[in-house]
Amino acid sequence: MSFSRFAKVALGSVLVTLGVNAGTPLSCTNTQISCKNTTAVADSCCFNSPGGQLLLTQFWDTDPVTGPVDSWTIHGLWPDKCDGTYDANCDSSRAYTGIAGILTAAGQTSLLSYMQTYWKDYNGDDESFWEHEWSKHGTCINTLNPSCYTGYTAKEELVNFFEVTVQLFKGLDTYKTLTAAGITPSTSKTYTSAEIQAALKAATGHTVTLGCSNGALNEVWYHFNVKGSVSTGEFIATEPDGTKSTCAASGVKYLPKSGATTSPTTSPTKTSSAAVPTGTGIFSGSGYLNAIIGGAIKGCIIGAGTWYTTGTCASFTAAASGSGFTLSSSKGACAIVNGALSCASGNTATVFTVC
Ligand SMILES: *[C@@H]1O[C@H](CO)[C@@H](O)[C@H](O)[C@H]1NC(C)=O
């Protein structure tokens, strides 16, 4: 697949480049394709180098579940150096924070809301995850350098990074592609890596990189070269620049996002004693809390103490207290109030024990 990102439209006599808030990325006329160039290309705003292979990476998170049950989620957009190696954290002066605020200020609220659904952190801290992806990988994309914009406005290259990544992701519906090939999530079925590769190759024409954890498929990386810049150029699917698949040849599981596939059989709004942390010993540190009904993870607990089958798990901080531990979320201390878990300012923290 390939596409060009910006649509230019004429409104009266004003030429508007859709998707660009302020300045304009340079338009490129160079025809060399990154990693495939036959001569040196001097224009670093129109030619991706050394990060000439761009990877659009996706997650399939089942424990905890992130994102919609019928969709993979975005991991990131990474520049590889054409040989499987990569640079990271290339410009600490542009390690921007407050991504949601930057996108909102740039008028990109629909992009932000799409990211809030499809670009998920498994710990429930999407903002930190976006900051990490931008500063580790985004700052290494040379064609997104501020010097590559006419009339550059602060941080607009970051906006472009998220726009391009989301647009690429929208064209690579891994769930749909696998489903069309009969590869569907299952707690019992297994697949071969070759079956999964064949299905995904049908979509892009190229091999992808498969990632597995504990024998279950949980990542897919799509590989591209770029003609022109990342902002305005054309992404051209290509073969991986290194062999990095971590899935076995056979017996690969593709687990359902089971926490959200069925309606809970008990009260869907409030937690009760059915939803407690599992494990042994006293908890401390930060993490998330799963709601466990009948032995299966059915969702997770959000900051106010209620639980949901889908959405973002809240981060909780546990601290040892007496023979147990206390919990707090961003909303405040957690306590059992009227028989249900509540986390709010003004609560007196309940001391929990592990059962
Ligand atoms: C491709 O372009 C880069 C950047 O100019 C250069 O370093 C590299 O040597 C070029 N490759 C070839 C085969 O000329």
Coordinates of C-alpha atoms and ligand atoms in Angstrom, one line a residue:
M1 CA 0.0 0.0 0.0
S2 CA 1.0 3.6 -0.3
F3 CA -0.6 6.9 0.2
S4 CA 0.1 10.6 0.3
R5 CA -0.9 12.3 3.4
F6 CA -2.0 15.8 2.7
A7 CA -5.0 16.9 0.7
K8 CA -4.7 20.5 -0.6
V9 CA -8.0 22.3 -1.1
A10 CA -8.7 25.7 -2.4
L11 CA -11.1 27.8 -0.3
G12 CA -11.8 30.9 -2.2
S13 CA -8.3 32.2 -3.0
V14 CA -6.7 30.6 0.1
L15 CA -4.9 27.4 -0.4
V16 CA -5.2 25.3 2.8
T17 CA -3.2 22.2 3.5
L18 CA -5.5 20.0 5.5
G19 CA -4.0 18.6 8.7
V20 CA -1.3 21.2 9.1
N21 CA -2.1 23.7 11.7
A22 CA 0.4 26.5 11.2
G23 CA 3.5 26.2 9.1
T24 CA 3.8 24.0 6.1
P25 CA 6.2 21.1 5.7
L26 CA 8.3 21.6 2.6
S27 CA 6.9 19.8 -0.4
C28 CA 9.5 17.4 -1.9
T29 CA 10.3 16.7 -5.4
N30 CA 13.0 14.2 -4.8
T31 CA 12.2 10.8 -6.2
Q32 CA 14.7 8.6 -4.4
I33 CA 13.1 6.1 -2.0
S34 CA 14.7 5.8 1.5
C35 CA 17.0 2.9 1.9
K36 CA 16.8 2.2 -1.8
N37 CA 18.7 5.2 -3.0
T38 CA 21.4 4.6 -5.5
T39 CA 23.3 7.8 -4.9
A40 CA 23.8 10.0 -1.8
V41 CA 20.8 12.4 -1.2
A42 CA 21.8 15.7 0.3
D43 CA 18.3 17.1 1.1
S44 CA 17.7 15.8 4.7
C45 CA 14.2 17.3 4.7
C46 CA 13.0 15.3 1.8
F47 CA 14.9 12.0 2.3
N48 CA 14.7 9.9 5.5
S49 CA 18.2 9.0 6.5
P50 CA 19.7 7.3 8.5
G51 CA 16.2 6.3 9.7
G52 CA 15.0 5.2 6.2
Q53 CA 12.8 2.3 7.1
L54 CA 9.7 3.3 9.0
L55 CA 7.9 0.7 11.1
L56 CA 4.2 1.1 12.0
T57 CA 3.9 -1.1 15.0
Q58 CA 0.7 -2.4 16.6
F59 CA -0.3 -4.2 19.8
W60 CA -2.8 -6.8 20.6
D61 CA -3.1 -6.5 24.4
T62 CA -5.2 -9.1 26.2
D63 CA -3.9 -8.8 29.8
P64 CA -4.9 -6.3 30.6
V65 CA -7.2 -5.6 27.6
T66 CA -6.6 -2.3 25.9
G67 CA -8.7 -0.7 23.1
P68 CA -11.7 -2.1 21.3
V69 CA -12.2 -5.9 21.3
D70 CA -12.2 -5.9 17.5
S71 CA -9.2 -3.8 16.8
W72 CA -5.5 -3.9 17.3
T73 CA -4.0 -0.7 18.9
I74 CA -1.1 1.6 17.9
H75 CA 2.3 1.1 19.4
G76 CA 4.3 3.6 17.4
L77 CA 6.1 4.8 14.3
W78 CA 9.8 3.9 14.4
P79 CA 12.7 4.8 12.1
D80 CA 15.1 1.9 11.5
K81 CA 18.4 2.5 9.8
C82 CA 17.8 0.2 6.8
D83 CA 19.7 -2.6 8.5
G84 CA 17.5 -3.4 11.5
T85 CA 19.3 -1.1 13.9
Y86 CA 17.9 2.2 15.1
D87 CA 18.7 5.4 16.8
A88 CA 16.7 6.5 19.8
N89 CA 16.1 9.6 21.9
C90 CA 17.7 11.9 19.2
D91 CA 16.8 15.3 20.6
S92 CA 16.2 15.8 24.3
S93 CA 15.4 19.5 23.6
R94 CA 12.3 18.3 21.7
A95 CA 11.2 15.6 24.3
Y96 CA 7.9 17.4 24.5
T97 CA 5.4 16.6 27.3
G98 CA 1.7 17.2 27.5
I99 CA 0.9 15.7 24.2
A100 CA -2.9 15.9 24.7
G101 CA -2.6 19.6 25.4
I102 CA -0.4 20.2 22.4
L103 CA -2.8 18.4 20.1
T104 CA -5.8 20.3 21.6
A105 CA -4.0 23.6 21.2
A106 CA -3.3 22.7 17.6
G107 CA -7.1 22.1 17.0
Q108 CA -6.5 18.3 16.6
T109 CA -9.2 17.2 19.0
S110 CA -10.5 14.5 16.7
L111 CA -7.0 13.1 16.3
L112 CA -6.7 13.1 20.1
S113 CA -9.9 11.4 20.6
Y114 CA -9.0 8.7 18.1
M115 CA -5.7 8.2 19.9
Q116 CA -7.6 7.9 23.2
T117 CA -9.4 4.9 21.7
Y118 CA -6.7 3.3 19.6
W119 CA -3.3 4.3 21.0
K120 CA -3.4 2.8 24.5
D121 CA -1.0 2.2 27.2
Y122 CA -1.5 -1.1 29.0
N123 CA -0.9 0.6 32.3
G124 CA -3.6 3.1 31.6
D125 CA -1.2 6.0 31.2
D126 CA -1.7 7.0 27.6
E127 CA -0.1 10.4 27.9
S128 CA 3.3 8.9 29.2
F129 CA 3.2 6.3 26.5
W130 CA 2.7 9.0 23.7
E131 CA 5.5 11.1 25.2
H132 CA 7.8 8.1 25.2
E133 CA 7.0 7.1 21.6
W134 CA 7.6 10.7 20.5
S135 CA 10.8 11.4 22.3
K136 CA 12.3 7.9 21.8
H137 CA 11.4 7.4 18.1
G138 CA 9.7 10.6 16.7
T139 CA 12.7 12.8 17.4
C140 CA 14.9 10.5 15.3
I141 CA 12.8 11.1 12.1
N142 CA 15.1 13.6 10.4
T143 CA 12.4 14.8 7.9
L144 CA 10.4 16.0 10.9
N145 CA 13.1 18.5 12.0
P146 CA 11.7 22.0 12.7
S147 CA 14.1 23.3 10.0
C148 CA 12.0 21.4 7.4
Y149 CA 9.0 23.7 7.9
T150 CA 8.2 27.0 6.2
G151 CA 6.8 29.3 9.0
Y152 CA 7.5 26.7 11.7
T153 CA 5.2 27.0 14.8
A154 CA 6.4 25.4 18.0
K155 CA 5.9 21.6 18.2
E156 CA 4.0 21.3 14.9
E157 CA 6.3 18.4 13.9
L158 CA 5.0 16.5 16.9
V159 CA 1.4 17.0 15.6
N160 CA 2.5 15.7 12.2
F161 CA 4.1 12.7 13.8
F162 CA 0.9 11.7 15.5
E163 CA -1.2 12.5 12.4
V164 CA 0.9 10.3 10.1
T165 CA 1.1 7.4 12.5
V166 CA -2.7 7.4 13.0
Q167 CA -3.3 7.7 9.3
L168 CA -1.0 4.7 8.6
F169 CA -2.7 2.7 11.3
K170 CA -6.1 3.4 9.8
G171 CA -5.0 1.7 6.6
L172 CA -3.7 -1.4 8.4
D173 CA -6.6 -3.1 10.1
T174 CA -4.8 -6.2 11.4
Y175 CA -7.9 -7.6 13.1
K176 CA -10.0 -7.4 9.9
T177 CA -7.2 -8.8 7.7
L178 CA -6.7 -11.8 10.0
T179 CA -10.5 -12.3 10.4
A180 CA -10.8 -12.4 6.6
A181 CA -8.3 -15.2 6.5
G182 CA -10.1 -17.1 9.2
I183 CA -7.6 -16.2 11.9
T184 CA -9.8 -15.2 14.9
P185 CA -9.1 -14.8 18.6
S186 CA -9.6 -18.0 20.5
T187 CA -8.6 -19.4 23.8
S188 CA -8.1 -22.9 22.3
K189 CA -7.1 -22.6 18.6
T190 CA -3.5 -22.1 17.6
Y191 CA -2.1 -20.9 14.3
T192 CA 1.3 -21.2 12.5
S193 CA 3.4 -18.1 11.9
A194 CA 3.3 -18.9 8.2
E195 CA -0.6 -18.8 8.2
I196 CA -0.5 -15.4 10.0
Q197 CA 2.2 -14.1 7.6
A198 CA 0.3 -15.2 4.6
A199 CA -2.8 -13.4 5.8
L200 CA -1.1 -10.2 6.5
K201 CA 1.0 -10.3 3.3
A202 CA -2.2 -10.3 1.4
A203 CA -2.9 -6.8 2.8
T204 CA 0.5 -5.2 2.2
G205 CA 2.2 -7.4 -0.3
H206 CA 5.1 -7.8 2.1
T207 CA 6.3 -9.8 5.1
V208 CA 5.6 -8.3 8.5
T209 CA 7.3 -8.8 11.8
L210 CA 5.3 -10.8 14.3
G211 CA 5.8 -10.5 18.1
C212 CA 4.7 -13.1 20.6
S213 CA 4.6 -13.1 24.4
N214 CA 4.1 -16.4 26.3
G215 CA 3.4 -18.1 23.0
A216 CA 0.6 -15.6 22.0
L217 CA 0.6 -13.2 19.2
N218 CA 0.7 -9.6 20.6
E219 CA 2.5 -7.4 18.1
V220 CA 2.6 -6.8 14.4
W221 CA 5.1 -4.5 12.7
Y222 CA 4.6 -3.2 9.2
H223 CA 7.7 -2.0 7.3
F224 CA 7.8 1.0 4.9
N225 CA 10.3 3.0 2.9
V226 CA 9.4 6.6 2.2
K227 CA 9.6 8.7 -1.0
G228 CA 9.9 12.3 0.3
S229 CA 9.4 13.3 3.9
V230 CA 7.4 11.6 6.6
S231 CA 5.0 14.6 6.6
T232 CA 4.2 14.8 3.0
G233 CA 5.8 11.9 1.3
E234 CA 4.6 8.5 0.1
F235 CA 4.9 5.4 2.3
I236 CA 5.8 2.3 0.3
A237 CA 5.5 -1.1 2.0
T238 CA 8.6 -3.1 2.0
E239 CA 10.3 -6.2 3.5
P240 CA 11.6 -6.0 7.1
D241 CA 15.2 -4.7 7.4
G242 CA 16.0 -7.4 9.9
T243 CA 14.6 -10.7 11.2
K244 CA 13.0 -9.9 14.5
S245 CA 9.9 -12.1 14.7
T246 CA 9.6 -13.7 18.1
C247 CA 6.7 -16.1 17.4
A248 CA 7.2 -19.9 17.1
A249 CA 6.7 -21.5 13.8
S250 CA 3.6 -23.3 15.0
G251 CA 1.3 -23.4 18.0
V252 CA 0.9 -19.6 18.1
K253 CA -2.1 -18.4 20.2
Y254 CA -4.2 -15.4 19.3
L255 CA -6.1 -14.8 22.5
P256 CA -9.4 -12.9 22.7
K257 CA -9.6 -9.6 24.5
S258 CA -11.8 -11.6 26.9
G259 CA -12.2 -9.0 29.5
A260 CA -14.5 -7.1 27.3
T261 CA -16.1 -9.7 25.0
T262 CA -19.0 -10.6 27.2
S263 CA -21.2 -8.6 29.5
P264 CA -20.5 -9.2 33.1
T265 CA -23.1 -11.4 34.8
T266 CA -23.0 -9.3 38.0
S267 CA -23.6 -5.6 38.6
P268 CA -21.8 -3.7 35.9
T269 CA -21.2 -0.5 37.8
K270 CA -19.9 -1.0 41.3
T271 CA -17.1 -3.2 42.5
S272 CA -17.9 -5.5 45.3
S273 CA -15.9 -8.1 47.3
A274 CA -15.8 -10.1 44.0
A275 CA -13.3 -7.7 42.7
V276 CA -10.1 -7.8 44.7
P277 CA -6.4 -7.8 43.8
T278 CA -5.0 -11.3 43.3
G279 CA -1.6 -12.4 44.3
T280 CA 0.1 -13.1 47.6
G281 CA 1.7 -10.8 50.1
I282 CA 1.4 -7.2 50.7
F283 CA 1.2 -4.9 47.6
S284 CA 3.3 -1.9 47.2
G285 CA 4.2 0.3 44.3
S286 CA 2.0 1.3 41.4
G287 CA -0.1 -0.8 39.0
Y288 CA -3.6 -1.5 37.9
L289 CA -6.5 -3.5 39.3
N290 CA -8.4 -6.1 37.4
A291 CA -12.0 -6.9 38.1
I292 CA -12.2 -10.7 38.4
I293 CA -15.6 -12.3 38.3
G294 CA -15.9 -16.1 38.5
G295 CA -12.2 -16.5 38.1
A296 CA -11.9 -14.5 34.8
I297 CA -10.6 -11.0 34.2
K298 CA -13.7 -9.0 33.2
G299 CA -12.4 -5.5 33.2
C300 CA -10.5 -3.1 35.3
I301 CA -11.0 -0.5 37.9
I302 CA -10.9 3.2 37.0
G303 CA -9.8 6.0 39.2
A304 CA -13.1 6.6 41.0
G305 CA -13.2 2.9 42.1
T306 CA -15.9 1.8 39.8
W307 CA -15.1 -0.8 37.2
Y308 CA -15.6 -1.1 33.5
T309 CA -15.3 -3.9 30.9
T310 CA -13.6 -1.6 28.4
G311 CA -11.6 1.6 28.7
T312 CA -8.4 2.7 30.4
C313 CA -7.3 1.0 33.6
A314 CA -6.3 3.5 36.2
S315 CA -2.9 3.5 37.9
F316 CA -3.1 2.8 41.6
T317 CA -0.5 3.2 44.2
A318 CA -0.3 0.7 47.0
A319 CA 1.5 1.2 50.2
A320 CA 2.1 -1.3 53.1
S321 CA 0.0 -0.5 56.1
G322 CA -0.1 -2.8 59.2
S323 CA -0.8 -6.3 58.1
G324 CA -2.2 -5.2 54.7
F325 CA -1.9 -2.3 52.3
T326 CA -3.8 0.9 51.3
L327 CA -4.6 1.9 47.8
S328 CA -5.0 5.3 46.1
S329 CA -5.7 6.5 42.6
S330 CA -5.5 10.0 41.1
K331 CA -9.0 10.6 42.6
G332 CA -7.9 10.0 46.1
A333 CA -7.7 7.3 48.8
C334 CA -9.6 4.1 48.2
A335 CA -12.0 2.8 50.8
I336 CA -15.0 0.5 51.0
V337 CA -17.9 2.9 51.2
N338 CA -21.5 1.5 51.5
G339 CA -20.2 -1.9 50.5
A340 CA -18.4 -0.7 47.3
L341 CA -14.9 0.4 46.4
S342 CA -14.6 4.2 46.2
C343 CA -11.5 6.2 45.5
A344 CA -12.0 9.9 46.2
S345 CA -10.4 12.7 48.1
G346 CA -11.8 12.8 51.6
N347 CA -11.9 9.0 52.0
T348 CA -10.2 7.4 54.9
A349 CA -8.1 4.7 53.3
T350 CA -9.2 1.2 54.0
V351 CA -6.5 -1.3 54.9
F352 CA -6.9 -4.2 52.4
T353 CA -5.5 -7.7 52.7
V354 CA -4.9 -10.2 49.9
C355 CA -7.2 -13.2 49.9
Ligands
LIG1 C1 21.8 6.9 0.3 O1 21.7 8.2 0.9 C2 22.4 8.4 2.1 C3 22.2 9.8 2.6 O2 22.6 10.7 1.7 C4 23.9 8.1 1.9 O3 24.5 8.1 3.2 C5 24.0 6.7 1.4 O4 25.4 6.4 1.1 C6 23.2 6.6 0.1 N1 23.3 5.2 -0.5 C7 23.8 5.0 -1.6 C8 23.8 3.5 -2.1 O5 24.3 5.8 -2.3

